[in-house]
Coordinates of C-alpha atoms in Angstrom, one line a residue:
X1 CA -119.3 -148.9 37.6
X2 CA -121.5 -146.1 36.6
X3 CA -120.5 -143.8 33.8
X4 CA -120.0 -140.1 34.3
X5 CA -123.2 -138.2 33.4
X6 CA -122.3 -135.2 31.3
X7 CA -124.2 -132.2 32.1
X8 CA -125.3 -130.0 29.2
X9 CA -123.6 -126.6 28.8
X10 CA -125.4 -123.9 30.7
X11 CA -126.5 -120.6 29.2
X12 CA -123.5 -119.0 30.9
X13 CA -121.2 -121.1 28.8
X14 CA -123.1 -120.3 25.6
X15 CA -122.7 -116.6 26.4
X16 CA -118.9 -116.7 25.7
X17 CA -119.0 -118.1 22.1
X18 CA -122.0 -116.0 21.1
X19 CA -120.4 -112.9 22.5
X20 CA -117.2 -113.6 20.6
X21 CA -119.1 -114.3 17.4
X22 CA -121.0 -111.0 17.8
X23 CA -117.8 -109.1 18.5
X24 CA -116.3 -110.5 15.3
X25 CA -119.4 -109.2 13.4
X26 CA -118.9 -105.7 14.7
X27 CA -115.1 -105.8 14.1
X28 CA -116.0 -106.8 10.5
X29 CA -118.2 -103.7 10.2
X30 CA -115.4 -101.5 11.7
X31 CA -112.7 -102.8 9.3
X32 CA -114.9 -102.3 6.3
X33 CA -116.3 -98.8 7.2
X34 CA -113.5 -96.4 6.3
X35 CA -115.9 -93.8 4.7
X36 CA -119.6 -93.1 4.1
X37 CA -120.8 -95.4 1.3
X38 CA -117.9 -97.9 1.7
X39 CA -120.4 -100.5 3.1
X40 CA -122.6 -102.0 0.4
X41 CA -126.2 -103.0 0.9
X42 CA -125.6 -106.8 0.4
X43 CA -122.8 -106.5 3.0
X44 CA -125.0 -104.7 5.5
X45 CA -127.9 -107.2 5.1
X46 CA -125.5 -110.1 5.4
X47 CA -123.8 -108.9 8.6
X48 CA -127.0 -107.8 10.2
X49 CA -128.5 -111.2 9.5
X50 CA -125.4 -112.9 11.0
X51 CA -125.6 -110.7 14.1
X52 CA -129.3 -111.3 14.5
X53 CA -128.9 -115.1 14.3
X54 CA -126.1 -115.0 16.9
X55 CA -128.2 -112.8 19.1
X56 CA -131.2 -115.1 18.9
X57 CA -129.0 -118.1 19.6
X58 CA -127.8 -116.5 22.8
X59 CA -131.4 -115.7 23.7
X60 CA -132.5 -119.3 23.0
X61 CA -129.8 -120.6 25.3
X62 CA -130.9 -118.3 28.0
X63 CA -134.6 -119.1 27.5
X64 CA -134.0 -122.9 27.6
X65 CA -132.0 -122.7 30.9
X66 CA -134.1 -124.6 33.5
X67 CA -131.9 -123.7 36.5
X68 CA -131.8 -120.1 37.6
X69 CA -128.4 -120.6 39.3
X70 CA -126.9 -121.7 35.9
X71 CA -127.9 -118.4 34.2
X72 CA -125.0 -116.1 33.3
X73 CA -124.5 -113.1 35.6
X74 CA -126.0 -109.9 34.3
X75 CA -122.5 -108.4 34.5
X76 CA -121.3 -110.8 31.8
X77 CA -124.2 -109.8 29.5
X78 CA -123.3 -106.1 30.2
X79 CA -119.6 -106.7 29.5
X80 CA -120.2 -108.0 26.0
X81 CA -122.7 -105.2 25.3
X82 CA -120.1 -102.6 26.3
X83 CA -117.5 -104.3 24.1
X84 CA -119.9 -104.1 21.1
X85 CA -120.4 -100.4 21.7
X86 CA -116.6 -99.7 22.1
X87 CA -116.1 -101.3 18.7
X88 CA -119.0 -99.3 17.3
X89 CA -117.5 -96.1 18.8
X90 CA -114.3 -96.4 16.7
X91 CA -116.2 -97.3 13.6
X92 CA -116.9 -94.6 11.0
X93 CA -120.7 -94.4 10.2
X94 CA -120.9 -96.5 6.9
X95 CA -124.6 -96.1 5.9
X96 CA -125.7 -92.7 7.3
X97 CA -124.7 -89.1 6.9
X98 CA -127.0 -87.5 9.5
X99 CA -123.9 -86.9 11.6
X100 CA -122.8 -84.3 9.0
X101 CA -125.8 -82.1 10.0
X102 CA -124.9 -82.6 13.7
X103 CA -121.4 -81.3 13.1
X104 CA -122.7 -78.3 11.1
X105 CA -125.4 -77.4 13.7
X106 CA -122.7 -77.4 16.4
X107 CA -120.6 -75.0 14.3
X108 CA -123.7 -72.8 13.5
X109 CA -124.6 -72.5 17.2
X110 CA -121.0 -71.6 18.2
X111 CA -120.1 -69.2 15.4
X112 CA -123.0 -68.4 13.0
X113 CA -125.7 -67.1 15.3
X114 CA -127.6 -70.3 15.8
X115 CA -128.7 -73.4 13.9
X116 CA -132.4 -72.6 14.1
X117 CA -132.0 -69.1 12.5
X118 CA -130.3 -70.2 9.3
X119 CA -129.9 -73.1 6.9
X120 CA -126.6 -74.5 5.6
X121 CA -127.5 -73.2 2.1
X122 CA -127.3 -69.6 3.4
X123 CA -123.5 -70.0 3.7
X124 CA -122.7 -71.5 0.3
X125 CA -119.8 -69.5 -1.3
X126 CA -118.9 -67.4 1.7
X127 CA -115.3 -67.0 2.5
X128 CA -116.0 -66.6 6.2
X129 CA -116.6 -70.3 6.7
X130 CA -113.6 -72.2 8.1
X131 CA -111.9 -74.5 5.7
X132 CA -112.6 -77.7 7.7
X133 CA -116.2 -76.7 8.0
X134 CA -116.5 -76.0 4.3
X135 CA -115.9 -79.7 3.7
X136 CA -118.8 -80.4 6.2
X137 CA -121.0 -77.8 4.5
X138 CA -120.6 -79.4 1.1
X139 CA -121.9 -82.7 2.4
X140 CA -125.0 -81.6 4.3
X141 CA -128.2 -83.2 3.1
X142 CA -131.3 -81.0 2.7
X143 CA -129.2 -77.9 3.1
X144 CA -132.1 -75.6 2.3
X145 CA -134.2 -77.0 5.2
X146 CA -133.9 -75.8 8.8
X147 CA -132.6 -78.3 11.3
X148 CA -135.1 -80.7 13.0
X149 CA -133.1 -81.5 16.1
X150 CA -134.3 -80.3 19.6
X151 CA -132.6 -77.9 22.0
X152 CA -130.9 -80.7 24.1
X153 CA -129.4 -82.2 21.0
X154 CA -128.2 -78.8 19.9
X155 CA -126.5 -78.2 23.2
X156 CA -124.6 -81.5 22.7
X157 CA -123.7 -80.6 19.1
X158 CA -122.3 -77.4 20.3
X159 CA -120.4 -79.1 23.1
X160 CA -118.9 -81.6 20.6
X161 CA -117.9 -78.7 18.4
X162 CA -116.1 -76.9 21.2
X163 CA -114.3 -80.2 22.1
X164 CA -113.1 -80.9 18.5
X165 CA -114.6 -78.9 15.5
X166 CA -115.9 -81.1 12.7
X167 CA -114.9 -84.4 14.5
X168 CA -117.6 -87.0 14.6
X169 CA -115.7 -89.0 17.3
X170 CA -116.1 -86.1 19.7
X171 CA -119.9 -86.3 19.3
X172 CA -119.8 -90.1 19.3
X173 CA -118.0 -90.0 22.7
X174 CA -120.8 -87.9 24.2
X175 CA -123.4 -90.3 22.7
X176 CA -121.5 -93.3 24.1
X177 CA -121.8 -91.8 27.6
X178 CA -125.6 -91.6 27.2
X179 CA -125.7 -95.1 25.7
X180 CA -123.7 -96.6 28.6
X181 CA -125.7 -94.7 31.1
X182 CA -129.0 -96.1 29.7
X183 CA -127.4 -99.6 29.9
X184 CA -126.5 -99.2 33.5
X185 CA -130.0 -98.1 34.4
X186 CA -131.5 -101.1 32.5
X187 CA -129.0 -103.4 34.2
X188 CA -130.6 -102.6 37.5
X189 CA -134.2 -102.9 36.3
X190 CA -134.3 -105.8 33.7
X191 CA -134.2 -109.5 33.9
X192 CA -131.4 -111.5 32.3
X193 CA -133.4 -112.1 29.1
X194 CA -134.7 -108.5 28.8
X195 CA -131.2 -107.1 29.3
X196 CA -129.8 -109.5 26.6
X197 CA -132.6 -108.5 24.3
X198 CA -131.9 -104.8 24.4
X199 CA -128.2 -104.6 25.0
X200 CA -127.2 -107.1 22.3
X201 CA -129.9 -106.0 19.8
X202 CA -128.1 -105.3 16.4
X203 CA -130.4 -102.3 15.7
X204 CA -129.5 -100.7 19.1
X205 CA -125.8 -101.2 18.6
X206 CA -125.5 -100.4 14.9
X207 CA -127.8 -97.3 14.8
X208 CA -126.3 -95.6 17.9
X209 CA -122.7 -96.8 18.6
X210 CA -121.9 -97.1 14.9
X211 CA -124.1 -94.6 13.1
X212 CA -124.2 -92.1 15.9
X213 CA -127.9 -91.2 15.8
X214 CA -129.0 -88.9 18.5
X215 CA -132.2 -90.8 19.5
X216 CA -130.1 -92.3 22.2
X217 CA -130.2 -88.9 24.1
X218 CA -133.9 -88.9 24.4
X219 CA -134.1 -92.6 25.0
X220 CA -131.7 -92.2 28.0
X221 CA -133.9 -89.6 29.6
X222 CA -137.0 -91.8 28.9
X223 CA -135.3 -94.8 30.5
X224 CA -134.5 -92.6 33.5
X225 CA -138.1 -91.6 33.8
X226 CA -139.3 -95.2 33.6
X227 CA -136.8 -96.3 36.2
X228 CA -138.0 -93.7 38.6
X229 CA -141.6 -94.6 37.9
X230 CA -141.0 -98.3 38.6
X231 CA -138.8 -97.7 41.6
X232 CA -140.5 -98.7 44.8
X233 CA -138.4 -96.3 46.9
X234 CA -139.3 -93.4 44.7
X235 CA -143.0 -93.9 44.3
X236 CA -144.0 -96.1 47.2
X237 CA -142.0 -94.8 50.2
X238 CA -144.5 -96.1 52.7
X239 CA -141.8 -97.9 54.7
X240 CA -140.4 -94.6 55.9
X241 CA -141.2 -93.9 59.5
X242 CA -142.0 -90.3 59.1
X243 CA -144.9 -89.0 57.0
X244 CA -142.8 -85.9 56.4
X245 CA -140.0 -87.9 54.8
X246 CA -142.6 -89.8 52.8
X247 CA -144.0 -86.6 51.3
X248 CA -140.5 -85.3 50.6
X249 CA -139.4 -88.5 48.8
X250 CA -142.6 -88.5 46.8
X251 CA -142.2 -84.9 45.8
X252 CA -138.6 -85.6 44.7
X253 CA -139.8 -88.5 42.5
X254 CA -142.4 -86.3 40.9
X255 CA -139.8 -83.7 40.1
X256 CA -137.2 -86.1 38.7
X257 CA -139.7 -87.9 36.5
X258 CA -141.1 -84.7 35.1
X259 CA -137.6 -83.2 34.4
X260 CA -136.4 -86.4 32.7
X261 CA -139.5 -86.5 30.5
X262 CA -139.1 -82.8 29.6
X263 CA -135.5 -83.4 28.6
X264 CA -136.6 -86.5 26.6
X265 CA -139.2 -84.4 24.7
X266 CA -136.8 -81.6 24.0
X267 CA -134.3 -84.1 22.7
X268 CA -136.8 -85.9 20.4
X269 CA -140.4 -84.9 20.2
X270 CA -141.3 -88.6 19.8
X271 CA -141.0 -88.9 23.6
X272 CA -144.3 -87.0 23.8
X273 CA -146.2 -90.3 23.4
X274 CA -144.9 -91.5 26.7
X275 CA -145.8 -88.3 28.7
X276 CA -149.5 -89.1 29.4
X277 CA -148.5 -92.5 30.7
X278 CA -146.2 -91.0 33.4
X279 CA -147.5 -87.5 34.0
X280 CA -150.6 -88.6 35.9
X281 CA -150.3 -86.2 38.9
X282 CA -150.7 -82.4 38.9
X283 CA -147.3 -82.0 40.5
X284 CA -145.7 -83.9 37.7
X285 CA -147.7 -81.9 35.1
X286 CA -146.5 -78.5 36.6
X287 CA -142.9 -79.6 36.8
X288 CA -143.0 -81.0 33.3
X289 CA -144.4 -77.9 31.7
X290 CA -142.1 -75.6 33.7
X291 CA -139.0 -77.6 32.6
X292 CA -140.2 -77.9 29.0
X293 CA -140.7 -74.1 28.7
X294 CA -137.4 -73.3 30.4
X295 CA -135.5 -75.6 28.0
X296 CA -137.1 -74.1 24.9
X297 CA -136.3 -70.6 26.2
X298 CA -132.7 -71.6 26.7
X299 CA -132.7 -73.3 23.3
X300 CA -134.2 -70.1 21.7
X301 CA -131.3 -68.0 22.9
X302 CA -128.6 -70.7 22.1
X303 CA -129.9 -71.4 18.6
X304 CA -131.7 -68.1 17.8
X305 CA -135.1 -69.7 17.2
X306 CA -137.2 -72.8 17.4
X307 CA -136.8 -76.2 15.5
X308 CA -139.1 -75.2 12.6
X309 CA -137.5 -77.9 10.4
X310 CA -139.9 -80.3 12.1
X311 CA -142.8 -78.7 10.3
X312 CA -141.0 -79.1 6.9
X313 CA -140.3 -82.7 7.7
X314 CA -143.9 -83.4 8.7
X315 CA -145.2 -81.7 5.5
X316 CA -142.9 -82.9 2.8
X317 CA -140.9 -85.9 3.9
X318 CA -142.0 -89.5 3.3
X319 CA -139.9 -92.7 3.6
X320 CA -140.7 -96.3 4.2
X321 CA -144.4 -95.6 4.8
X322 CA -146.6 -98.3 3.3
X323 CA -150.0 -97.0 4.2
X324 CA -149.2 -93.5 3.0
X325 CA -147.9 -95.0 -0.3
X326 CA -151.1 -97.0 -0.9
X327 CA -153.5 -94.2 0.0
X328 CA -151.7 -91.6 -2.1
X329 CA -152.3 -93.7 -5.2
X330 CA -156.0 -93.0 -4.8
X331 CA -156.4 -89.7 -2.8
X332 CA -154.7 -86.4 -2.2
X333 CA -151.5 -86.5 -0.1
X334 CA -152.8 -84.1 2.6
X335 CA -156.0 -86.1 2.9
X336 CA -154.1 -89.3 3.2
X337 CA -152.0 -87.9 6.0
X338 CA -155.1 -86.6 7.8
X339 CA -156.8 -90.1 7.6
X340 CA -153.7 -91.8 8.9
X341 CA -153.3 -89.3 11.7
X342 CA -156.9 -89.8 12.8
X343 CA -156.4 -93.5 12.7
X344 CA -153.3 -93.3 15.0
X345 CA -155.1 -90.9 17.4
X346 CA -157.9 -93.4 17.7
X347 CA -155.5 -96.3 18.3
X348 CA -153.5 -94.4 20.9
X349 CA -156.6 -93.2 22.8
X350 CA -158.0 -96.8 22.9
X351 CA -154.8 -98.2 24.1
X352 CA -154.4 -95.5 26.7
X353 CA -157.9 -95.9 28.1
X354 CA -157.6 -99.6 28.2
X355 CA -154.9 -99.5 30.9
X356 CA -155.9 -96.2 32.6
X357 CA -152.4 -95.2 33.9
X358 CA -153.8 -92.5 36.1
X359 CA -155.3 -95.2 38.3
X360 CA -151.9 -96.5 39.5
X361 CA -151.9 -96.8 43.3
X362 CA -148.6 -95.0 43.8
X363 CA -148.9 -95.2 47.6
X364 CA -149.4 -99.0 47.7
X365 CA -146.3 -101.1 46.9
X366 CA -148.4 -104.2 46.8
X367 CA -149.8 -103.3 43.4
X368 CA -153.3 -103.4 42.0
X369 CA -154.4 -106.6 43.7
X370 CA -152.4 -106.6 46.9
X371 CA -149.4 -108.7 45.7
X372 CA -146.1 -107.9 44.2
X373 CA -147.1 -110.2 41.3
X374 CA -150.1 -107.9 40.8
X375 CA -147.8 -104.9 40.8
X376 CA -145.5 -106.4 38.1
X377 CA -148.5 -107.4 36.0
X378 CA -149.8 -103.8 36.2
X379 CA -146.4 -102.5 35.1
X380 CA -146.3 -104.9 32.2
X381 CA -149.8 -103.9 31.1
X382 CA -148.9 -100.2 31.1
X383 CA -145.6 -100.7 29.3
X384 CA -147.2 -103.1 26.9
X385 CA -149.8 -100.5 26.0
X386 CA -147.1 -97.9 25.5
X387 CA -145.2 -100.4 23.3
X388 CA -148.1 -100.9 21.0
X389 CA -148.7 -97.1 20.9
X390 CA -145.1 -96.5 19.8
X391 CA -145.4 -99.3 17.2
X392 CA -148.6 -97.9 15.8
X393 CA -147.0 -94.4 15.6
X394 CA -143.9 -95.7 13.8
X395 CA -145.8 -97.9 11.3
X396 CA -148.4 -95.2 10.5
X397 CA -145.8 -92.4 10.4
X398 CA -144.9 -90.9 7.0
X399 CA -141.2 -91.4 7.9
X400 CA -139.9 -94.7 9.4
X401 CA -136.2 -94.8 9.5
X402 CA -134.9 -98.0 11.1
X403 CA -133.5 -96.2 14.2
X404 CA -136.9 -94.8 15.0
X405 CA -138.0 -98.3 16.0
X406 CA -135.6 -98.0 19.0
X407 CA -138.4 -96.2 20.9
X408 CA -140.5 -99.3 20.6
X409 CA -137.6 -101.6 21.7
X410 CA -136.7 -99.6 24.8
X411 CA -140.3 -99.7 26.1
X412 CA -140.7 -103.4 25.0
X413 CA -137.8 -104.4 27.2
X414 CA -140.1 -103.9 30.2
X415 CA -142.7 -106.3 28.7
X416 CA -142.7 -109.9 27.6
X417 CA -143.3 -109.0 24.0
X418 CA -141.1 -110.7 21.4
X419 CA -142.4 -109.3 18.1
X420 CA -140.7 -105.8 18.4
X421 CA -137.3 -107.4 18.4
X422 CA -137.9 -109.5 15.3
X423 CA -139.1 -106.3 13.5
X424 CA -136.0 -104.5 14.6
X425 CA -133.9 -106.7 12.3
X426 CA -136.5 -106.7 9.5
X427 CA -136.4 -102.9 9.2
X428 CA -132.8 -103.0 7.9
X429 CA -134.5 -103.9 4.6
X430 CA -135.4 -100.2 4.3
X431 CA -131.8 -99.5 3.4
X432 CA -132.7 -100.8 0.0
X433 CA -133.4 -97.4 -1.5
X434 CA -132.1 -95.5 -4.5
X435 CA -128.8 -94.4 -2.9
X436 CA -127.9 -98.1 -2.3
X437 CA -129.5 -99.6 -5.4
X438 CA -127.8 -97.8 -8.3
X439 CA -128.3 -100.8 -10.6
X440 CA -132.1 -101.1 -10.0
X441 CA -133.9 -101.7 -13.4
X442 CA -136.1 -98.6 -13.0
X443 CA -135.0 -95.1 -12.0
X444 CA -135.3 -94.4 -8.3
X445 CA -135.2 -91.2 -6.2
X446 CA -132.2 -90.8 -3.9
X447 CA -134.2 -92.3 -0.9
X448 CA -137.0 -94.0 -2.8
X449 CA -137.6 -97.6 -1.8
X450 CA -138.8 -99.8 -4.8
X451 CA -142.5 -100.8 -4.3
X452 CA -141.5 -104.5 -4.4
X453 CA -139.0 -104.1 -1.5
X454 CA -141.4 -101.9 0.5
X455 CA -144.3 -104.4 0.2
X456 CA -142.1 -107.4 1.0
X457 CA -140.8 -105.6 4.1
X458 CA -144.3 -104.7 5.4
X459 CA -145.7 -108.1 4.5
X460 CA -143.3 -109.7 6.9
X461 CA -144.0 -107.0 9.6
X462 CA -147.7 -107.4 9.3
X463 CA -147.4 -111.2 9.5
X464 CA -145.3 -110.8 12.7
X465 CA -147.7 -108.4 14.3
X466 CA -150.7 -110.5 13.3
X467 CA -149.2 -113.5 14.9
X468 CA -148.5 -111.5 18.1
X469 CA -152.1 -110.2 18.2
X470 CA -153.5 -113.7 17.7
X471 CA -151.3 -115.1 20.4
X472 CA -152.5 -112.4 22.8
X473 CA -156.1 -113.2 22.0
X474 CA -155.6 -116.8 23.0
X475 CA -154.0 -116.0 26.4

């Protein structure tokens, strides 16, 4: 009599325990985040390490599944991702206070003539400020600097204020809608593995659902533009019987892609890096510029000015920037910035020219070599180039907050690259700054990272990128 052969658990079965373990991690964050500063640095590093290990365990189970029919349905991956975000929604932001500025900007736009025209410091000591907003005003960081947030974000801040003044959860609800919208778009486009990578990524959940950073607004519009660019029906409508319908569908695609990119740029200027990769036709260029100018005109009237705080940020702020830190030990600060900027422009141009996005054959659905495989390869090449461009920008920027890396992650989801996701967890080390290290042996500035912590962080990042480059060279 033959014994019963036990089949190993499929990746679909592994999704349930790993999903539950991740959910427990986010519940732990929720229960220990009753106020800003209540979450200590060791606690943060511990729970992010735990979530990252569970995430990678789920990815490993998915990657090792030999039978496609035994893969979990993408709806199951999406279900757990939504659950993580719902827990994050009811969690008070424990490590960041950027949302305080969001709340103040909404109030300034609604009642004080516009967030761009004034700074919070202009209203210190005035009796005209509402009591609940006085508490917000007292907690605004860099209160003497104009706001850095774009017109689309300002519109959302104002909407949240009109819903519930001074309430972070009104704004988090709006951001949750953007987050879930991006997930639904990615659900349609990505493979099982890519969807699990981005939807379960601790950085993506913690920084947006928990900490309520507004990068998700710009990212959602960027994802929409990418989706339209990769859509065969939008860009390759050759199967339509009528040439007139083909032209109409193509024109609609140009319009929607351009509008989405304009909304992304006016949400977060970082989206500008993606524009040359997708604005490769004069129709798109015209629509993009028209929409961009229209949004800034509306933003000028809503906020009584332009986001001049970006200039102050570019000139004075520096955080988690290794190359700037090293160069400024030997040369002038402005010269160091100029050298790093020139280096980034060189890298960006070389990466862009290498893939030549303007040579996409938008009228041929069979791709660059007559096959669907060739089309997919071409898409991966372009998105891979954009991934490296964003990574170079972030690592050479004078300011690298952990949530900035989300721009790299979103683009990397459309490639086969693994290194951006590992770095997304490493960047949580940057929370080891003066505010979270009160007992550090030497005196630190409020957001100053000790040299030892900064060098250790970047040593790991450089090793990861070096390994990725070496692996690409051997392909």
